[in-house]
Coordinates of C-alpha atoms in Angstrom, one line a residue:
M1 CA 95.5 133.9 124.9
R2 CA 92.5 136.8 125.6
K3 CA 88.9 135.2 125.4
C4 CA 86.0 137.3 123.4
S5 CA 83.8 138.3 126.1
T6 CA 81.5 139.5 123.1
V7 CA 81.8 136.5 119.6
S8 CA 79.3 133.8 119.9
F9 CA 79.8 130.8 117.0
E10 CA 76.8 129.7 117.6
G11 CA 75.6 127.1 115.4
Q12 CA 78.8 127.2 113.4
V13 CA 81.2 124.0 113.1
I14 CA 85.0 124.6 113.9
F15 CA 86.7 122.6 111.9
V16 CA 90.3 120.8 113.8
G17 CA 93.1 118.6 111.5
I18 CA 95.6 117.4 114.7
D19 CA 98.8 116.4 113.9
V20 CA 99.9 113.5 116.1
H21 CA 103.4 113.5 118.0
K22 CA 104.7 111.9 120.5
E23 CA 106.1 115.3 121.6
S24 CA 103.6 117.7 120.2
W25 CA 100.5 118.3 117.7
V26 CA 100.5 120.2 115.0
V27 CA 96.4 122.0 115.0
N28 CA 94.9 123.4 111.3
L29 CA 91.6 125.3 112.5
R30 CA 89.4 126.1 109.0
H31 CA 86.0 128.1 109.5
C32 CA 83.3 128.3 106.5
H33 CA 86.3 127.1 103.9
R34 CA 89.4 128.9 105.1
E35 CA 92.1 128.1 107.1
L36 CA 91.5 130.4 110.7
D37 CA 95.0 129.7 113.0
K38 CA 97.7 127.3 112.8
F39 CA 99.7 126.1 115.8
S40 CA 101.8 124.0 117.6
M41 CA 101.7 122.4 121.4
N42 CA 101.5 119.7 124.2
P43 CA 100.0 116.4 122.7
S44 CA 97.3 117.6 125.9
P45 CA 93.2 117.8 124.6
E46 CA 92.6 119.4 127.2
M47 CA 94.3 121.9 126.4
L48 CA 92.6 122.0 123.3
A49 CA 89.3 121.7 124.2
K50 CA 90.4 125.0 126.6
Y51 CA 90.9 127.0 123.5
L52 CA 88.6 125.9 121.2
K53 CA 85.9 127.4 123.8
M54 CA 88.0 130.3 125.0
N55 CA 88.7 131.7 121.1
Y56 CA 85.3 130.0 119.7
P57 CA 82.8 129.8 121.5
G58 CA 79.8 128.3 120.9
A59 CA 80.7 126.3 118.7
E60 CA 80.0 122.8 116.9
Y61 CA 83.8 121.0 117.0
R62 CA 84.7 118.7 115.0
S63 CA 88.4 116.6 114.6
V64 CA 90.8 114.6 113.2
Y65 CA 93.9 112.9 113.3
E66 CA 95.1 109.4 111.6
A67 CA 95.8 106.3 113.7
G68 CA 98.6 105.1 114.7
F69 CA 101.5 105.3 117.7
S70 CA 99.4 107.2 120.0
G71 CA 96.1 104.6 120.1
F72 CA 92.8 105.8 120.8
W73 CA 93.3 106.9 124.2
A74 CA 93.1 110.7 122.6
H75 CA 90.3 110.3 120.4
R76 CA 88.0 109.2 123.4
R77 CA 89.3 112.2 125.3
L78 CA 88.5 114.6 123.0
C79 CA 84.8 113.1 122.4
E80 CA 84.5 113.6 126.3
L81 CA 85.5 117.3 126.6
G82 CA 82.9 117.7 124.0
I83 CA 84.9 117.8 120.4
E84 CA 83.6 115.3 118.0
N85 CA 86.6 112.9 117.2
I86 CA 86.8 110.4 114.4
V87 CA 90.7 109.0 113.3
I88 CA 90.9 107.7 110.4
N89 CA 93.5 105.9 108.1
P90 CA 96.4 107.8 106.9
A91 CA 95.9 106.0 103.5
D92 CA 92.5 107.5 103.3
V93 CA 93.6 111.1 103.1
P94 CA 93.3 112.8 99.4
T95 CA 96.4 114.1 99.0
S96 CA 97.7 116.1 95.9
G97 CA 101.1 115.7 93.9
K98 CA 102.6 119.5 95.1
E99 CA 101.3 118.1 99.3
R100 CA 103.2 114.7 98.5
D101 CA 107.0 116.5 97.8
R102 CA 105.9 118.9 100.8
K103 CA 104.9 116.5 103.1
N104 CA 105.4 118.1 106.6
D105 CA 103.5 118.6 110.0
A106 CA 102.0 121.8 108.8
V107 CA 100.9 120.1 105.2
D108 CA 99.9 117.4 107.2
S109 CA 97.2 118.8 109.7
R110 CA 96.2 121.7 106.9
K111 CA 94.8 118.5 104.2
L112 CA 93.3 117.0 107.3
A113 CA 91.3 119.8 108.0
R114 CA 90.4 120.6 104.6
E115 CA 88.9 116.7 104.7
L116 CA 87.5 116.7 107.1
E117 CA 85.5 120.5 106.0
N118 CA 85.4 118.5 102.7
R119 CA 83.6 115.6 104.4
T120 CA 86.1 113.2 102.3
L121 CA 87.2 111.6 105.2
E122 CA 85.7 108.3 107.2
G123 CA 86.7 107.3 110.5
I124 CA 87.5 103.7 111.3
Y125 CA 86.3 101.3 113.8
I126 CA 87.5 102.9 117.1
P127 CA 87.5 98.8 119.4
P128 CA 86.3 99.4 123.7
E129 CA 88.1 99.2 126.4
D130 CA 87.6 95.7 125.8
N131 CA 88.5 94.5 123.3
L132 CA 91.4 96.0 123.5
E133 CA 92.7 94.1 126.1
L134 CA 92.1 91.4 125.0
R135 CA 93.1 92.4 121.3
N136 CA 96.3 93.2 122.9
L137 CA 97.2 89.8 124.6
V138 CA 96.3 88.3 121.2
R139 CA 98.8 89.9 119.9
R140 CA 101.3 89.5 122.2
E141 CA 100.8 85.5 121.6
T142 CA 101.6 86.1 117.9
K143 CA 104.4 88.3 118.7
L144 CA 106.4 85.4 120.6
T145 CA 105.2 83.0 118.2
G146 CA 106.9 84.7 115.7
N147 CA 109.9 84.9 118.1
I148 CA 109.9 81.9 119.1
T149 CA 110.2 81.1 115.1
R150 CA 112.5 83.0 114.8
V151 CA 114.8 81.1 117.0
K152 CA 114.4 78.1 116.5
N153 CA 116.0 79.0 112.3
R154 CA 118.5 80.2 114.5
I155 CA 119.1 77.1 116.3
K156 CA 119.1 75.2 112.8
G157 CA 120.9 77.8 110.6
H158 CA 124.1 77.4 114.1
L159 CA 123.5 73.6 113.3
N160 CA 124.2 73.6 110.2
F161 CA 127.2 76.0 110.2
M162 CA 128.6 73.7 112.6
G163 CA 128.1 70.4 110.8
L164 CA 126.1 69.1 113.6
K165 CA 122.6 67.1 112.9
F166 CA 118.8 68.5 114.3
G167 CA 116.4 65.9 116.7
S168 CA 113.6 67.5 117.5
W169 CA 111.5 70.6 119.2
S170 CA 110.8 68.2 122.0
G171 CA 111.6 68.9 125.6
S172 CA 113.7 66.0 126.7
S173 CA 115.7 66.3 122.9
L174 CA 116.1 70.2 123.8
K175 CA 118.3 68.9 127.0
M176 CA 120.0 66.6 125.0
M177 CA 121.0 69.6 122.9
Y178 CA 121.7 71.9 126.0
A179 CA 123.9 69.6 127.1
D180 CA 126.0 68.5 124.5
A181 CA 126.1 72.0 123.9
A182 CA 127.4 72.3 127.5
K183 CA 130.4 69.8 126.6
R184 CA 132.2 71.5 122.9
Y185 CA 131.5 74.8 124.9
D186 CA 129.3 75.8 122.4
Y187 CA 128.2 79.1 124.1
A188 CA 126.3 80.3 121.5
L189 CA 124.0 77.8 121.3
Q190 CA 123.6 77.8 124.9
S191 CA 122.2 81.3 125.5
M192 CA 119.4 80.4 121.8
L193 CA 118.4 77.5 123.4
R194 CA 118.0 79.4 127.0
E195 CA 116.2 82.2 125.2
L196 CA 113.9 79.5 123.0
R197 CA 112.8 78.2 126.5
F198 CA 111.9 81.7 127.9
L199 CA 109.8 81.6 124.8
R200 CA 108.4 79.7 124.9
E201 CA 106.6 79.1 129.4
E202 CA 106.4 83.0 128.4
K203 CA 103.8 81.7 125.3
L204 CA 102.2 79.2 127.5
H205 CA 102.0 82.2 129.9
V206 CA 99.9 84.0 127.6
I207 CA 98.1 81.9 126.8
R208 CA 96.8 80.7 130.4
D209 CA 96.1 85.2 130.4
E210 CA 94.0 84.8 127.6
R211 CA 91.8 81.5 129.1
R212 CA 90.6 84.3 131.8
C213 CA 90.5 87.7 130.2
L214 CA 87.8 85.4 127.8
K215 CA 85.9 84.0 131.1
R216 CA 85.9 88.0 132.6
L217 CA 85.0 88.9 130.0
K218 CA 82.1 86.2 129.1
R219 CA 83.0 85.5 125.6
D220 CA 84.1 81.8 127.2
K221 CA 80.9 81.0 125.3
V222 CA 81.9 82.2 122.1
Q223 CA 84.8 81.5 121.9
K224 CA 82.9 77.7 122.6
H225 CA 81.2 78.3 119.4
L226 CA 84.1 79.7 116.8
Q227 CA 86.3 76.0 118.7
S228 CA 83.4 74.0 116.3
I229 CA 84.1 75.1 113.8
P230 CA 86.2 72.2 110.9
G231 CA 89.3 73.5 111.9
V232 CA 88.7 76.4 113.5
G233 CA 91.4 75.7 117.5
F234 CA 91.8 78.5 120.5
H235 CA 94.4 80.2 118.5
T236 CA 91.6 80.4 116.0
A237 CA 88.3 81.2 117.4
V238 CA 90.6 84.4 120.6
M239 CA 92.2 86.0 117.8
L240 CA 88.5 86.0 115.8
Q241 CA 87.5 87.6 118.5
A242 CA 90.0 90.0 119.8
E243 CA 89.6 91.4 116.0
L244 CA 86.0 91.4 114.7
W245 CA 85.1 91.8 118.7
G246 CA 81.4 92.0 117.4
L247 CA 80.1 91.4 113.5
L248 CA 76.9 93.9 114.5
R249 CA 79.2 96.6 112.8
F250 CA 78.8 94.9 109.8
E251 CA 75.6 95.4 107.5
D252 CA 75.9 91.9 106.2
K253 CA 78.2 89.0 105.6
D254 CA 79.2 90.0 102.5
S255 CA 80.6 93.7 104.4
L256 CA 81.8 90.9 106.6
R257 CA 83.6 89.5 103.7
S258 CA 85.2 92.4 102.3
Y259 CA 86.8 94.1 105.6
V260 CA 88.4 90.3 105.8
G261 CA 89.6 90.0 102.3
F262 CA 86.9 87.6 100.6
A263 CA 85.9 90.4 98.5
P264 CA 87.9 90.0 94.7
R265 CA 88.3 93.8 93.3
L266 CA 87.8 94.9 89.5
V267 CA 91.5 96.5 88.6
G268 CA 92.0 98.0 84.9
S269 CA 90.4 100.1 82.4
G270 CA 88.6 99.9 79.5
E271 CA 89.5 96.7 77.6
H272 CA 92.0 95.9 80.4
E273 CA 91.0 95.0 83.1
A274 CA 90.9 92.4 85.6
V275 CA 90.1 90.8 88.8
K276 CA 92.3 90.5 92.0
S277 CA 92.5 89.7 95.6
A278 CA 91.7 92.4 97.8
G279 CA 94.9 93.5 98.0
N280 CA 96.2 95.2 101.0
R281 CA 93.5 97.0 102.6
K282 CA 92.3 93.2 104.0
K283 CA 93.1 92.4 107.4
K284 CA 96.0 90.4 106.6
Q285 CA 96.3 87.7 110.2
L286 CA 92.2 86.8 109.7
H287 CA 92.5 86.2 106.0
A288 CA 95.7 84.5 106.2
I289 CA 94.8 82.6 109.5
L290 CA 91.1 81.8 107.7
I291 CA 93.7 80.2 105.0
Q292 CA 95.2 78.3 107.5
S293 CA 91.8 77.4 109.3
A294 CA 90.5 76.0 106.2
W295 CA 93.0 73.8 105.4
R296 CA 92.9 72.3 108.4
S297 CA 89.6 71.9 107.9
V298 CA 90.3 69.9 103.8
S299 CA 92.0 67.4 106.3
Y300 CA 90.3 66.5 108.8
N301 CA 86.3 67.1 107.9
L302 CA 85.1 64.3 105.1
E303 CA 82.5 67.3 103.5
I304 CA 84.7 70.4 103.1
R305 CA 87.3 67.7 101.7
A306 CA 84.7 66.7 99.6
R307 CA 83.5 70.6 98.6
Y308 CA 88.0 71.0 98.0
G309 CA 87.3 68.1 96.0
A310 CA 84.9 69.0 94.4
L311 CA 86.2 73.0 93.3
L312 CA 88.9 71.2 92.0
H313 CA 87.5 69.1 89.3
K314 CA 85.1 71.9 87.7
G315 CA 88.7 73.4 87.6
A316 CA 89.6 75.8 90.2
S317 CA 93.8 76.1 91.0
P318 CA 93.9 75.0 94.9
Q319 CA 94.1 78.7 95.5
R320 CA 91.2 79.7 94.6
A321 CA 90.0 76.5 95.8
I322 CA 90.8 77.3 99.1
S323 CA 89.9 80.8 99.1
I324 CA 86.5 79.4 98.6
I325 CA 86.2 77.4 101.8
G326 CA 87.9 79.6 104.2
K327 CA 85.2 82.1 102.6
K328 CA 82.9 79.4 103.5
L329 CA 84.1 79.2 107.2
L330 CA 83.5 82.7 107.4
Y331 CA 80.3 82.3 106.7
A332 CA 80.2 79.6 109.2
L333 CA 81.8 82.1 111.5
R334 CA 79.3 84.0 111.6
A335 CA 76.7 82.4 111.9
V336 CA 77.5 80.3 114.7
W337 CA 78.4 83.7 116.0
L338 CA 75.0 85.4 116.0
Q339 CA 73.5 82.1 116.5
E340 CA 74.8 81.7 120.1
R341 CA 75.2 77.9 118.9
D342 CA 77.9 75.1 118.1
Y343 CA 78.8 74.6 113.8
M344 CA 76.5 72.3 112.5
V345 CA 76.6 71.7 109.0
S346 CA 73.7 74.0 108.2
A347 CA 75.6 76.6 109.5
S348 CA 77.8 77.4 106.3
E349 CA 75.2 77.6 104.3

C-alpha cells in the first residue's frame, strides 16, 4: 500500500459502502459517480481510516453499513476517526431485480456506496451508550418472560400427556407438584420445574437491576411520571424509556405515533385503495405493550372505560376502539414525559 504524496482530494468526498460480517468487511469506494476500488479487510475501523487517509488524502469520508448483529460500536469508532458514518435499515436500500438475484457481499457493498452517493439513504437513530445499557437489560427481561411462558406451556403439556391435573403457578403449588413428581420418579417434570424456578429468580434479579439502573441514570423520576398513567405499570414504563429514551428526537406527536405504529397507511392504486395498519415498520414491542396497557386502563379507569364504550357505540370494532385508546395513552405518555409531571385528565387531551 503506497502513500500518494502529490495528489490531494481536498474538498471532495469519498463514499464508502461496508458490508459488515463477523470475520471480515467487504468495502466499496466511490468518487464522482464512479467506482474506485473494492476489497475485503479485517473488521477494523482503524485499518479502514488509515487506508482512506493514505490513498485519498484531504478528502471528506462518508460511509454506511446496515444495522444488524454488529451493533453500533463500529459507527462510534468510525465517527471518532473522522469518517462521517450512518447506519441504515437494510429494508430501506433500493435494490434492483438483478441485484436481488445475484446477491453477494460485493454486490451489497457496491449498492450501499452507490445509494449513499445518490443521497437516497437515511440513517437510523443511534442510541447513546446509557440508552443501550437500559435497553439491553429490558430486552433481557422480555426474553426471560418469553422463556418462562414456554416452560409453563411445556409443563402443562406434560401434565396433560400424563393425565394429571394442573393446580396453579403459586410457589406452594409448584412445591407440591415437585414433591409429587419426585414420588413418581418423573424426572422430566422435575427438570422443567427447576428450570421454571431458575427463570423466575433470574427475572427478579433483572428487575432489581432495572431499578438500580434507572436510579443511577437518573431516570427514576420519569419512571414515576409514566407509571401514573392508567394501565402503565413498571415493566411498560421502563420499556418505553428503554426504547424511546428521549422524545425530543420526534418532531411532534404525529411522528411519535407513526414510529410506534398507530398511524394508518393508504395502500393500493386507482379505485382499489384501502387504509391499513402501520405494517412491519412499526415498533412492534411498543405497539403491543401499549395495546396491553390500553386494555388494562379500560378495566380499571372509569373515564377511559367510558371513552371506550362511546367508541363502540359509534360503530367502532373492539380492535379499532382499543387502538384509539392506545393512541390516547401514547399522547398522555408524551405529555407527562415532556412536562415532567404526573398524569391528569387533561394530560391526554
